[in-house]
mmCIF file of C-alpha atoms in Angstrom:
data_model
loop_
_atom_site.group_PDB
_atom_site.id
_atom_site.type_symbol
_atom_site.label_atom_id
_atom_site.label_comp_id
_atom_site.label_asym_id
_atom_site.label_seq_id
_atom_site.Cartn_x
_atom_site.Cartn_y
_atom_site.Cartn_z
ATOM 1 C CA GLN B 149 75.597 -25.443 30.000
ATOM 2 C CA SER B 150 75.104 -28.885 28.525
ATOM 3 C CA TRP B 151 71.330 -28.520 28.488
ATOM 4 C CA LYS B 152 71.697 -25.273 26.577
ATOM 5 C CA ARG B 153 73.707 -26.944 23.843
ATOM 6 C CA GLY B 154 71.169 -29.767 23.719
ATOM 7 C CA MET B 155 68.275 -27.358 23.469
ATOM 8 C CA SER B 156 70.066 -25.372 20.814
ATOM 9 C CA TYR B 157 70.788 -28.525 18.853
ATOM 10 C CA CYS B 158 67.158 -29.543 19.115
ATOM 11 C CA LEU B 159 66.004 -26.156 17.889
ATOM 12 C CA HIS B 160 68.436 -26.102 14.957
ATOM 13 C CA SER B 161 67.681 -29.667 13.970
ATOM 14 C CA GLU B 162 63.940 -29.071 13.992
ATOM 15 C CA SER B 163 64.003 -25.550 12.700
ATOM 16 C CA ASP B 164 61.242 -26.351 10.260
ATOM 17 C CA TRP B 165 58.745 -26.630 13.086
ATOM 18 C CA ASP B 166 57.304 -23.341 14.325
ATOM 19 C CA THR B 167 57.027 -24.171 17.994
ATOM 20 C CA GLY B 168 57.211 -20.574 19.193
ATOM 21 C CA PRO B 169 59.395 -19.300 22.028
ATOM 22 C CA ILE B 170 60.499 -21.741 24.751
ATOM 23 C CA TYR B 171 60.564 -20.597 28.364
ATOM 24 C CA VAL B 172 62.864 -22.091 31.031
ATOM 25 C CA ARG B 173 62.662 -21.442 34.767
ATOM 26 C CA GLU B 174 65.998 -21.410 36.636
ATOM 27 C CA ASN B 175 66.597 -20.293 40.230
ATOM 28 C CA GLY B 176 63.092 -18.828 40.470
ATOM 29 C CA LYS B 177 63.481 -16.739 37.310
ATOM 30 C CA LEU B 178 61.895 -17.231 33.895
ATOM 31 C CA HIS B 179 64.185 -17.234 30.872
ATOM 32 C CA VAL B 180 63.350 -17.431 27.172
ATOM 33 C CA VAL B 181 65.502 -19.432 24.792
ATOM 34 C CA ASN B 182 66.882 -17.334 21.912
ATOM 35 C CA GLN B 183 66.635 -19.540 18.846
ATOM 36 C CA GLY B 184 68.997 -17.429 16.786
ATOM 37 C CA ALA B 185 71.956 -17.367 19.182
ATOM 38 C CA GLY B 186 71.088 -20.508 21.100
ATOM 39 C CA GLY B 187 71.349 -18.719 24.447
ATOM 40 C CA VAL B 188 68.984 -17.748 27.211
ATOM 41 C CA GLN B 189 67.694 -14.255 27.888
ATOM 42 C CA ASN B 190 65.770 -12.800 30.753
ATOM 43 C CA VAL B 191 62.097 -12.103 30.094
ATOM 44 C CA THR B 192 61.473 -8.407 29.746
ATOM 45 C CA ALA B 193 58.202 -6.492 29.763
ATOM 46 C CA LYS B 194 58.565 -5.537 26.097
ATOM 47 C CA THR B 195 58.569 -9.052 24.722
ATOM 48 C CA ARG B 196 56.197 -9.568 21.849
ATOM 49 C CA PRO B 197 53.113 -11.538 22.937
ATOM 50 C CA PHE B 198 52.688 -14.946 21.453
ATOM 51 C CA ARG B 199 49.723 -15.414 19.064
ATOM 52 C CA LEU B 200 47.618 -18.438 19.785
ATOM 53 C CA PHE B 201 46.068 -18.229 16.297
ATOM 54 C CA SER B 202 47.373 -16.850 13.038
ATOM 55 C CA ARG B 203 46.178 -13.576 11.539
ATOM 56 C CA GLY B 204 43.895 -15.233 9.002
ATOM 57 C CA PHE B 205 42.175 -17.397 11.560
ATOM 58 C CA SER B 206 38.403 -16.799 11.982
ATOM 59 C CA VAL B 207 35.707 -18.342 14.136
ATOM 60 C CA GLU B 208 32.253 -19.197 12.788
ATOM 61 C CA LEU B 209 29.364 -19.019 15.242
ATOM 62 C CA CYS B 210 27.209 -22.119 14.634
ATOM 63 C CA MET B 211 24.012 -22.713 16.557
ATOM 64 C CA ASN B 212 23.044 -26.030 15.068
ATOM 65 C CA ARG B 213 25.373 -28.122 12.929
ATOM 66 C CA GLU B 214 22.838 -30.865 12.301
ATOM 67 C CA ASP B 215 20.644 -28.708 10.057
ATOM 68 C CA ASP B 216 22.347 -26.193 7.781
ATOM 69 C CA ARG B 217 19.064 -24.417 7.066
ATOM 70 C CA ALA B 218 18.356 -23.949 10.769
ATOM 71 C CA ARG B 219 21.903 -22.721 11.258
ATOM 72 C CA ARG B 220 21.445 -20.008 8.634
ATOM 73 C CA GLN B 221 18.212 -18.902 10.229
ATOM 74 C CA ARG B 222 19.654 -18.872 13.739
ATOM 75 C CA THR B 223 22.387 -16.432 12.753
ATOM 76 C CA ASP B 224 19.713 -13.718 12.656
ATOM 77 C CA HIS B 225 19.302 -14.014 16.395
ATOM 78 C CA PHE B 226 22.311 -11.764 16.964
ATOM 79 C CA ILE B 227 23.079 -8.159 16.098
ATOM 80 C CA PHE B 228 26.714 -7.613 15.072
ATOM 81 C CA THR B 229 28.249 -4.180 15.517
ATOM 82 C CA TYR B 230 31.724 -2.662 15.653
ATOM 83 C CA THR B 231 33.090 -0.620 18.530
ATOM 84 C CA LYS B 232 35.159 2.531 18.214
ATOM 85 C CA GLU B 233 38.338 0.475 18.542
ATOM 86 C CA GLY B 234 37.267 -1.697 15.602
ATOM 87 C CA ASN B 235 36.387 -4.764 17.634
ATOM 88 C CA LEU B 236 33.423 -6.897 16.620
ATOM 89 C CA ARG B 237 30.658 -7.049 19.195
ATOM 90 C CA TYR B 238 27.427 -9.012 19.035
ATOM 91 C CA SER B 239 24.322 -8.846 21.176
ATOM 92 C CA ALA B 240 21.220 -11.015 21.256
ATOM 93 C CA LYS B 241 17.956 -9.719 19.792
ATOM 94 C CA SER B 242 14.879 -9.241 21.921
ATOM 95 C CA LEU B 243 12.478 -12.098 22.378
ATOM 96 C CA PHE B 244 9.716 -10.065 20.677
ATOM 97 C CA SER B 245 11.746 -9.603 17.493
ATOM 98 C CA LEU B 246 12.695 -13.289 17.438
ATOM 99 C CA VAL B 247 9.079 -14.411 17.792
ATOM 100 C CA LEU B 248 7.961 -11.826 15.236
ATOM 101 C CA GLY B 249 10.485 -13.109 12.716
ATOM 102 C CA TYR B 250 9.490 -16.716 13.292
ATOM 103 C CA ILE B 251 5.776 -16.024 12.850
ATOM 104 C CA SER B 252 6.371 -13.925 9.728
ATOM 105 C CA ASP B 253 8.350 -16.793 8.196
ATOM 106 C CA ASN B 254 5.365 -19.080 8.796
ATOM 107 C CA VAL B 255 2.603 -16.515 8.347
ATOM 108 C CA ASP B 256 0.686 -18.761 5.943
ATOM 109 C CA HIS B 257 0.091 -21.280 8.759
ATOM 110 C CA ILE B 258 -1.833 -18.800 10.938
ATOM 111 C CA ASP B 259 -5.397 -19.939 11.561
ATOM 112 C CA SER B 260 -6.946 -16.554 12.348
ATOM 113 C CA LEU B 261 -5.997 -13.022 13.446
ATOM 114 C CA ILE B 262 -9.436 -11.898 14.560
ATOM 115 C CA GLY B 263 -9.141 -10.161 17.927
ATOM 116 C CA PHE B 264 -5.363 -9.782 17.650
ATOM 117 C CA PRO B 265 -4.054 -6.272 18.555
ATOM 118 C CA GLU B 266 -3.744 -3.979 15.549
ATOM 119 C CA GLN B 267 -0.364 -2.538 16.600
ATOM 120 C CA ILE B 268 1.267 -5.972 16.738
ATOM 121 C CA ALA B 269 -0.522 -7.093 13.575
ATOM 122 C CA GLU B 270 0.879 -4.125 11.636
ATOM 123 C CA LYS B 271 4.426 -5.036 12.683
ATOM 124 C CA LEU B 272 3.780 -8.649 11.753
ATOM 125 C CA PHE B 273 2.479 -7.600 8.340
ATOM 126 C CA SER B 274 5.542 -5.404 7.750
ATOM 127 C CA ALA B 275 7.884 -8.238 8.733
ATOM 128 C CA ALA B 276 6.154 -10.659 6.363
ATOM 129 C CA GLU B 277 6.128 -8.003 3.644
ATOM 130 C CA ALA B 278 9.888 -7.472 4.023
ATOM 131 C CA ARG B 279 10.367 -11.198 3.485
ATOM 132 C CA GLN B 280 8.102 -10.969 0.389
ATOM 133 C CA LYS B 281 5.759 -13.606 1.746
ATOM 134 C CA PHE B 282 2.747 -12.074 -0.036
ATOM 135 C CA THR B 283 4.335 -12.443 -3.469
ATOM 136 C CA GLU B 284 4.354 -16.243 -3.288
ATOM 137 C CA PRO B 285 1.716 -17.868 -5.510
ATOM 138 C CA VAL B 286 -0.336 -19.954 -3.062
ATOM 139 C CA THR B 287 0.890 -19.221 0.435
ATOM 140 C CA GLY B 288 0.893 -15.465 -0.192
ATOM 141 C CA LEU B 289 -2.818 -15.410 -0.992
ATOM 142 C CA ARG B 290 -3.664 -17.492 2.050
ATOM 143 C CA ALA B 291 -1.621 -15.236 4.338
ATOM 144 C CA LEU B 292 -3.119 -12.064 2.855
ATOM 145 C CA GLN B 293 -6.644 -13.330 3.386
ATOM 146 C CA LYS B 294 -5.976 -13.799 7.122
ATOM 147 C CA PHE B 295 -5.083 -10.124 7.456
ATOM 148 C CA THR B 296 -7.933 -8.791 5.308
ATOM 149 C CA GLU B 297 -10.512 -10.851 7.179
ATOM 150 C CA ALA B 298 -9.402 -9.450 10.512
ATOM 151 C CA TYR B 299 -8.491 -5.836 9.738
ATOM 152 C CA GLY B 300 -10.335 -4.868 6.551
ATOM 153 C CA ASN B 301 -9.531 -1.327 5.408
ATOM 154 C CA LEU B 302 -6.425 -1.124 7.610
ATOM 155 C CA VAL B 303 -4.698 -3.504 5.229
ATOM 156 C CA LEU B 304 -5.782 -1.403 2.251
ATOM 157 C CA CYS B 305 -8.334 1.406 2.096
ATOM 158 C CA SER B 306 -7.460 2.811 -1.347
ATOM 159 C CA LEU B 307 -6.212 0.884 -4.377
ATOM 160 C CA CYS B 308 -4.919 2.538 -7.554
ATOM 161 C CA LEU B 309 -4.483 0.135 -10.491
ATOM 162 C CA ARG B 310 -4.504 2.757 -13.224
ATOM 163 C CA ASN B 311 -2.982 1.307 -16.406
ATOM 164 C CA ARG B 312 -1.866 -1.834 -14.514
ATOM 165 C CA TYR B 313 -3.855 -4.481 -16.347
ATOM 166 C CA LEU B 314 -0.970 -6.965 -16.082
ATOM 167 C CA VAL B 315 -1.037 -6.759 -12.294
ATOM 168 C CA ILE B 316 -4.786 -7.364 -12.370
ATOM 169 C CA SER B 317 -4.414 -10.458 -14.529
ATOM 170 C CA GLU B 318 -1.572 -11.901 -12.432
ATOM 171 C CA LYS B 319 -2.889 -11.041 -8.954
ATOM 172 C CA LEU B 320 -6.645 -11.125 -9.480
ATOM 173 C CA GLU B 321 -7.403 -13.363 -6.495
ATOM 174 C CA GLU B 322 -5.204 -11.268 -4.209
ATOM 175 C CA ILE B 323 -6.961 -8.090 -5.342
ATOM 176 C CA LYS B 324 -10.351 -9.676 -4.721
ATOM 177 C CA SER B 325 -9.293 -10.523 -1.164
ATOM 178 C CA PHE B 326 -9.167 -6.824 -0.181
ATOM 179 C CA ARG B 327 -12.228 -5.867 1.810
ATOM 180 C CA GLU B 328 -13.783 -2.546 2.807
ATOM 181 C CA LEU B 329 -12.067 -0.521 0.086
ATOM 182 C CA THR B 330 -13.241 3.068 -0.111
ATOM 183 C CA CYS B 331 -11.468 4.070 -3.347
ATOM 184 C CA LEU B 332 -10.742 1.926 -6.408
ATOM 185 C CA ASP B 333 -9.122 3.163 -9.623
ATOM 186 C CA LEU B 334 -9.285 0.787 -12.635
ATOM 187 C CA SER B 335 -8.791 3.398 -15.334
ATOM 188 C CA CYS B 336 -7.165 2.528 -18.676
ATOM 189 C CA CYS B 337 -7.205 -1.223 -17.962
ATOM 190 C CA LYS B 338 -9.518 -2.294 -20.843
ATOM 191 C CA LEU B 339 -11.358 -4.810 -18.665
ATOM 192 C CA GLY B 340 -14.568 -5.004 -20.686
ATOM 193 C CA ASP B 341 -18.048 -6.067 -19.610
ATOM 194 C CA GLU B 342 -17.317 -9.709 -18.772
ATOM 195 C CA HIS B 343 -14.295 -9.280 -16.531
ATOM 196 C CA GLU B 344 -14.374 -11.096 -13.205
ATOM 197 C CA LEU B 345 -13.214 -8.034 -11.277
ATOM 198 C CA LEU B 346 -16.174 -5.948 -12.465
ATOM 199 C CA GLU B 347 -18.493 -8.701 -11.300
ATOM 200 C CA HIS B 348 -16.713 -8.663 -7.953
ATOM 201 C CA LEU B 349 -17.592 -4.981 -7.556
ATOM 202 C CA THR B 350 -21.219 -5.935 -6.943
ATOM 203 C CA LYS B 351 -20.372 -8.163 -3.972
ATOM 204 C CA GLU B 352 -20.979 -7.161 -0.379
ATOM 205 C CA ALA B 353 -17.219 -7.133 0.276
ATOM 206 C CA LEU B 354 -16.957 -3.934 -1.793
ATOM 207 C CA SER B 355 -20.150 -2.249 -0.665
ATOM 208 C CA SER B 356 -17.959 0.282 1.154
ATOM 209 C CA VAL B 357 -16.557 1.709 -2.108
ATOM 210 C CA LYS B 358 -17.319 5.428 -2.309
ATOM 211 C CA ARG B 359 -15.008 6.417 -5.166
ATOM 212 C CA LEU B 360 -14.913 4.303 -8.321
ATOM 213 C CA LEU B 361 -12.903 5.338 -11.378
ATOM 214 C CA LEU B 362 -13.626 3.286 -14.525
ATOM 215 C CA LYS B 363 -12.195 5.564 -17.173
ATOM 216 C CA ASP B 364 -11.421 3.838 -20.496
ATOM 217 C CA THR B 365 -12.309 0.312 -19.369
ATOM 218 C CA SER B 366 -14.204 -0.696 -22.553
ATOM 219 C CA LEU B 367 -17.545 -0.680 -20.737
ATOM 220 C CA SER B 368 -20.858 -0.719 -22.559
ATOM 221 C CA ASP B 369 -24.520 -0.571 -21.616
ATOM 222 C CA ALA B 370 -24.506 -4.304 -20.851
ATOM 223 C CA GLY B 371 -21.666 -3.893 -18.360
ATOM 224 C CA LEU B 372 -23.461 -1.043 -16.595
ATOM 225 C CA ARG B 373 -26.641 -3.094 -16.422
ATOM 226 C CA ARG B 374 -24.795 -5.967 -14.744
ATOM 227 C CA MET B 375 -22.935 -3.655 -12.388
ATOM 228 C CA THR B 376 -26.040 -1.763 -11.236
ATOM 229 C CA ALA B 377 -28.475 -4.687 -11.028
ATOM 230 C CA PRO B 378 -28.001 -5.298 -7.253
ATOM 231 C CA VAL B 379 -28.455 -1.578 -6.535
ATOM 232 C CA ARG B 380 -31.499 -1.161 -8.739
ATOM 233 C CA VAL B 381 -33.386 -4.175 -7.438
ATOM 234 C CA LEU B 382 -31.895 -5.442 -4.178
ATOM 235 C CA LYS B 383 -30.556 -2.137 -2.824
ATOM 236 C CA LYS B 384 -27.131 -3.743 -2.328
ATOM 237 C CA GLY B 385 -23.722 -3.524 -3.915
ATOM 238 C CA LEU B 386 -22.441 -0.045 -4.798
ATOM 239 C CA GLU B 387 -25.249 1.772 -3.008
ATOM 240 C CA ASN B 388 -22.798 4.003 -1.083
ATOM 241 C CA LEU B 389 -21.054 5.292 -4.209
ATOM 242 C CA LEU B 390 -20.281 9.028 -4.126
ATOM 243 C CA VAL B 391 -17.878 9.556 -7.049
ATOM 244 C CA LEU B 392 -18.119 7.681 -10.355
ATOM 245 C CA ASP B 393 -15.952 8.136 -13.436
ATOM 246 C CA LEU B 394 -17.182 6.494 -16.658
ATOM 247 C CA SER B 395 -15.432 8.769 -19.128
ATOM 248 C CA CYS B 396 -13.740 7.565 -22.332
ATOM 249 C CA ASN B 397 -16.146 4.644 -22.811
ATOM 250 C CA PRO B 398 -17.706 5.239 -26.258
ATOM 251 C CA LYS B 399 -19.958 2.166 -26.027
ATOM 252 C CA ILE B 400 -22.021 3.697 -23.214
ATOM 253 C CA THR B 401 -25.165 5.279 -24.684
ATOM 254 C CA ASP B 402 -28.278 6.986 -23.369
ATOM 255 C CA VAL B 403 -29.663 3.598 -22.300
ATOM 256 C CA GLY B 404 -26.666 2.935 -20.050
ATOM 257 C CA ILE B 405 -26.986 6.326 -18.386
ATOM 258 C CA GLY B 406 -30.480 5.297 -17.301
ATOM 259 C CA TYR B 407 -28.972 2.538 -15.145
ATOM 260 C CA LEU B 408 -26.935 5.125 -13.235
ATOM 261 C CA LEU B 409 -30.039 6.861 -11.929
ATOM 262 C CA SER B 410 -30.232 4.263 -9.151
ATOM 263 C CA PHE B 411 -27.157 5.793 -7.473
ATOM 264 C CA LYS B 412 -29.027 8.306 -5.331
ATOM 265 C CA LYS B 413 -25.973 9.198 -3.192
ATOM 266 C CA LEU B 414 -23.782 10.320 -6.096
ATOM 267 C CA ASN B 415 -22.032 13.640 -5.597
ATOM 268 C CA CYS B 416 -19.797 13.675 -8.695
ATOM 269 C CA LEU B 417 -20.230 11.980 -12.073
ATOM 270 C CA ASP B 418 -18.119 12.042 -15.240
ATOM 271 C CA ILE B 419 -19.546 10.672 -18.492
ATOM 272 C CA SER B 420 -17.296 12.572 -20.902
ATOM 273 C CA GLY B 421 -16.306 10.729 -24.051
ATOM 274 C CA THR B 422 -19.317 8.390 -24.042
ATOM 275 C CA GLY B 423 -21.567 7.613 -27.007
ATOM 276 C CA LEU B 424 -24.506 9.785 -26.051
ATOM 277 C CA LYS B 425 -26.945 10.729 -28.782
ATOM 278 C CA ASP B 426 -29.119 13.345 -27.059
ATOM 279 C CA VAL B 427 -26.740 15.116 -24.677
ATOM 280 C CA SER B 428 -29.180 17.821 -23.598
ATOM 281 C CA ALA B 429 -31.820 15.251 -22.661
ATOM 282 C CA VAL B 430 -29.288 13.267 -20.618
ATOM 283 C CA ILE B 431 -28.136 16.399 -18.769
ATOM 284 C CA LYS B 432 -31.713 17.305 -17.918
ATOM 285 C CA ARG B 433 -32.480 13.763 -16.824
ATOM 286 C CA ILE B 434 -29.467 13.577 -14.494
ATOM 287 C CA GLN B 435 -30.284 16.954 -13.004
ATOM 288 C CA THR B 436 -33.931 16.153 -12.273
ATOM 289 C CA GLN B 437 -33.592 12.559 -11.047
ATOM 290 C CA ILE B 438 -30.247 12.592 -9.213
ATOM 291 C CA GLY B 439 -29.877 16.278 -8.463
ATOM 292 C CA LEU B 440 -26.494 16.741 -10.168
ATOM 293 C CA VAL B 441 -25.589 19.945 -11.980
ATOM 294 C CA HIS B 442 -23.543 20.090 -15.180
ATOM 295 C CA SER B 443 -20.137 21.635 -14.458
ATOM 296 C CA LYS B 444 -18.569 24.154 -16.824
ATOM 297 C CA VAL B 445 -15.131 23.689 -15.227
ATOM 298 C CA PRO B 446 -13.201 20.385 -14.891
ATOM 299 C CA LEU B 447 -13.647 18.926 -11.414
ATOM 300 C CA LYS B 448 -10.656 18.028 -9.285
ATOM 301 C CA GLU B 449 -12.201 14.698 -8.343
ATOM 302 C CA PHE B 450 -11.495 13.364 -11.837
ATOM 303 C CA ASP B 451 -7.873 14.424 -12.337
ATOM 304 C CA HIS B 452 -6.641 11.154 -10.725
ATOM 305 C CA SER B 453 -4.143 13.007 -8.541
ATOM 306 C CA ASN B 454 -5.841 12.152 -5.266
ATOM 307 C CA CYS B 455 -6.145 8.434 -5.977
ATOM 308 C CA LYS B 456 -3.284 6.541 -4.355
ATOM 309 C CA THR B 457 -2.682 3.131 -2.863
ATOM 310 C CA GLU B 458 -2.892 3.528 0.902
ATOM 311 C CA GLY B 459 -2.686 0.954 3.693
ATOM 312 C CA TRP B 460 -0.425 -1.702 5.116
ATOM 313 C CA ALA B 461 -0.216 -3.461 1.742
ATOM 314 C CA GLU B 462 1.054 -0.427 -0.172
ATOM 315 C CA GLN B 463 4.526 -1.937 -0.610
ATOM 316 C CA THR B 464 2.982 -5.309 -1.422
ATOM 317 C CA VAL B 465 1.237 -3.871 -4.484
ATOM 318 C CA LEU B 466 4.564 -2.356 -5.578
ATOM 319 C CA GLN B 467 6.237 -5.746 -5.181
ATOM 320 C CA TRP B 468 3.571 -7.285 -7.419
ATOM 321 C CA GLU B 469 4.179 -4.658 -10.068
ATOM 322 C CA GLN B 470 7.956 -5.134 -9.935
ATOM 323 C CA ALA B 471 7.569 -8.901 -10.250
ATOM 324 C CA VAL B 472 5.342 -8.480 -13.309
ATOM 325 C CA MET B 473 7.771 -6.049 -14.935
ATOM 326 C CA GLU B 474 10.728 -8.380 -14.328
ATOM 327 C CA SER B 475 8.864 -11.256 -15.959
ATOM 328 C CA ILE B 476 8.376 -9.126 -19.093
ATOM 329 C CA LYS B 477 12.000 -7.983 -19.422
ATOM 330 C CA PRO B 478 13.391 -11.201 -20.986
ATOM 331 C CA GLN B 479 10.843 -11.033 -23.800
ATOM 332 C CA ASP B 480 11.770 -7.432 -24.537
ATOM 333 C CA ASN B 481 15.475 -8.309 -24.593
ATOM 334 C CA LEU B 482 14.919 -11.150 -27.073
ATOM 335 C CA ARG B 483 12.890 -8.873 -29.286
ATOM 336 C CA THR B 484 15.473 -6.102 -29.300
ATOM 337 C CA ALA B 485 18.244 -8.632 -29.944
ATOM 338 C CA ALA B 486 16.357 -10.000 -32.939
ATOM 339 C CA LEU B 487 15.828 -6.493 -34.292
ATOM 340 C CA HIS B 488 19.534 -5.728 -33.971
ATOM 341 C CA PHE B 489 20.412 -9.012 -35.679
ATOM 342 C CA TYR B 490 18.270 -8.223 -38.710
ATOM 343 C CA GLY B 491 19.423 -4.612 -38.765
ATOM 344 C CA LYS B 492 16.037 -3.143 -38.019
ATOM 345 C CA THR B 493 15.553 -0.075 -35.889
ATOM 346 C CA HIS B 494 13.573 -0.464 -32.711
ATOM 347 C CA ARG B 495 10.158 1.109 -32.951
ATOM 348 C CA ILE B 496 9.381 3.496 -30.118
ATOM 349 C CA GLU B 497 6.106 2.423 -28.580
ATOM 350 C CA GLU B 498 4.677 5.044 -26.306
ATOM 351 C CA VAL B 499 2.350 4.020 -23.546
ATOM 352 C CA VAL B 500 -1.155 4.834 -24.642
ATOM 353 C CA LYS B 501 -2.933 6.412 -21.708
ATOM 354 C CA CYS B 502 -6.372 7.164 -23.037
ATOM 355 C CA LYS B 503 -4.919 9.798 -25.387
ATOM 356 C CA LEU B 504 -7.077 8.932 -28.393
ATOM 357 C CA VAL B 505 -10.298 8.928 -26.437
ATOM 358 C CA GLU B 506 -9.262 12.002 -24.475
ATOM 359 C CA ALA B 507 -8.835 13.870 -27.757
ATOM 360 C CA GLU B 508 -12.363 12.913 -28.745
ATOM 361 C CA THR B 509 -13.550 14.033 -25.330
ATOM 362 C CA LYS B 510 -12.096 17.488 -25.834
ATOM 363 C CA VAL B 511 -13.929 17.809 -29.129
ATOM 364 C CA CYS B 512 -17.270 16.626 -27.741
ATOM 365 C CA GLY B 513 -16.924 18.614 -24.525
ATOM 366 C CA SER B 514 -16.759 17.752 -20.863
ATOM 367 C CA LEU B 515 -19.742 16.103 -19.216
ATOM 368 C CA GLN B 516 -18.961 16.294 -15.524
ATOM 369 C CA PHE B 517 -21.643 16.703 -12.887
ATOM 370 C CA TYR B 518 -21.598 17.685 -9.235
ATOM 371 C CA LYS B 519 -24.052 18.247 -6.439
ATOM 372 C CA GLU B 520 -24.427 21.845 -5.370
ATOM 373 C CA LYS B 521 -24.746 21.105 -1.671
ATOM 374 C CA VAL B 522 -21.409 19.275 -1.607
ATOM 375 C CA GLN B 523 -18.649 21.868 -1.745
ATOM 376 C CA ASN B 524 -15.595 19.666 -1.219
ATOM 377 C CA CYS B 525 -15.917 17.625 -4.401
ATOM 378 C CA HIS B 526 -15.445 20.315 -7.034
ATOM 379 C CA LEU B 527 -13.465 23.420 -7.766
ATOM 380 C CA PRO B 528 -14.875 26.804 -6.770
ATOM 381 C CA LEU B 529 -17.356 27.736 -9.467
ATOM 382 C CA LYS B 530 -19.680 30.714 -9.814
ATOM 383 C CA LYS B 531 -20.944 31.976 -6.510
ATOM 384 C CA GLU B 532 -24.672 32.259 -6.720
ATOM 385 C CA VAL B 533 -26.766 33.592 -3.885
ATOM 386 C CA ALA B 534 -29.956 31.609 -3.694
ATOM 387 C CA GLY B 535 -33.025 33.420 -2.433
ATOM 388 C CA SER B 536 -35.822 32.152 -0.312
ATOM 389 C CA HIS B 537 -37.884 31.407 -3.394
ATOM 390 C CA ASP B 538 -35.219 29.015 -4.728
ATOM 391 C CA LEU B 539 -34.988 27.251 -1.366
ATOM 392 C CA ARG B 540 -38.714 26.652 -1.356
ATOM 393 C CA ASN B 541 -38.558 25.234 -4.859
ATOM 394 C CA SER B 542 -35.736 22.908 -3.899
ATOM 395 C CA LYS B 543 -37.740 21.650 -0.920
ATOM 396 C CA LYS B 544 -40.715 21.007 -3.176
ATOM 397 C CA ARG B 545 -38.495 19.089 -5.576
ATOM 398 C CA ALA B 546 -37.132 16.975 -2.726
ATOM 399 C CA LEU B 547 -40.653 16.108 -1.581
ATOM 400 C CA ALA B 548 -41.626 15.266 -5.146
ATOM 401 C CA GLU B 549 -38.615 12.971 -5.469
ATOM 402 C CA GLN B 550 -39.569 11.184 -2.259
ATOM 403 C CA GLU B 551 -43.059 10.601 -3.594
ATOM 404 C CA ARG B 552 -41.609 9.270 -6.830
ATOM 405 C CA GLU B 553 -39.426 6.836 -4.896
ATOM 406 C CA ARG B 554 -42.453 5.599 -2.953
ATOM 407 C CA THR B 555 -44.441 5.031 -6.115
ATOM 408 C CA SER B 556 -41.462 3.462 -7.888
ATOM 409 C CA LYS B 557 -41.329 0.666 -5.302
ATOM 410 C CA GLN B 558 -44.584 -0.613 -6.665
ATOM 411 C CA LYS B 559 -43.144 -0.671 -10.184
ATOM 412 C CA HIS B 560 -40.234 -2.994 -9.314
ATOM 413 C CA LEU B 561 -42.388 -5.932 -10.289
ATOM 414 C CA CYS B 562 -42.171 -4.847 -13.918
ATOM 415 C CA LEU B 563 -38.719 -6.354 -14.522
ATOM 416 C CA THR B 564 -37.443 -7.665 -17.795
ATOM 417 C CA VAL B 565 -36.330 -11.235 -18.355
ATOM 418 C CA GLU B 566 -32.698 -10.108 -18.512
ATOM 419 C CA ASP B 567 -32.960 -8.458 -15.083
ATOM 420 C CA TRP B 568 -34.397 -11.624 -13.572
ATOM 421 C CA ASP B 569 -31.546 -13.645 -15.080
ATOM 422 C CA LEU B 570 -29.051 -11.271 -13.526
ATOM 423 C CA LEU B 571 -30.710 -11.511 -10.122
ATOM 424 C CA ASN B 572 -30.562 -15.290 -10.238
ATOM 425 C CA THR B 573 -26.776 -15.121 -10.613
ATOM 426 C CA TYR B 574 -26.307 -13.292 -7.286
#
């Protein structure tokens, strides 16, 4: 029993140390030393298991301690989940997801995506979009251009920038990188005649545009002349245009309407709220030279409900808009704080969405035109049964128009000096 007293003395003398239970083997049996009584007890099955680590102990999984940045990135290689018992379980991600994440982090270093499968490219675009790679100033533009060069309208086929002039000014180069757009809405942006984006509309990259909405963009006859010069002379640019909205532009006169007669494929046209002097003459001119009929009922093509941003980059455009709005918030807060400091009430500024010009449009009347043969671009109007006599007259008119086009080719040499200056710029 001497060793028991010695062990007990050692335990009591060094009671400050938490050494845990001490086991002693004697005569083939295992005994545990009772620190409280200083004796030895047989080991039972209900003994409390010894904890190797304390309750607050945690383990950090580190893949690379040399580089902290690499270590933070490597933690994404695992998926952590909890079981029903509450235990933490982790599993490695697939090699495809790891490679996809790595490429999306370095998407601006891609040389080209031409010939790359569209299904994989869409996932790559979504991964880079989730990391907000396209919102970066320089690298975002370079990465976006790689996708637009390879996939065209898959990246974006329809772009709605209605009343988003701040997004246009901040992301002009990114917007110009979109190719093969079929619908573009720039309404209520006050761009004017000299804006770079309007000049970009005449490029071959946007020759696929079929629906162009330029309502309340401060256009005048000079802007229309510049925009239609490639179509009138070179037969390029917006030659495939089907729907055109030029309403709420008071600076467009009868002279500017004459430039629109080069759009032979137009199915719907809206020139309400323009500065026309002889409305009846313009209506007759549009009907005889383009074949569009004046509509008595508002057309659904001009209610701006069908124009939406569609494509892979739909969320990217929303990220641009959110970034622009966040950059404006501090200025608004300073202004409101100053108004509160001086005891002034905050003036409620409503967003002006073409309301003033729309009121003038209602007074002057609607000037919307449609083509009778095209039934899907306007609301159901009066059902008129055309007889055989009317069909013959329409055929004669079509033949007469073809003869006029043949004779007009000889008159292209009679260009003004301003037209020649415009052609030299392209």
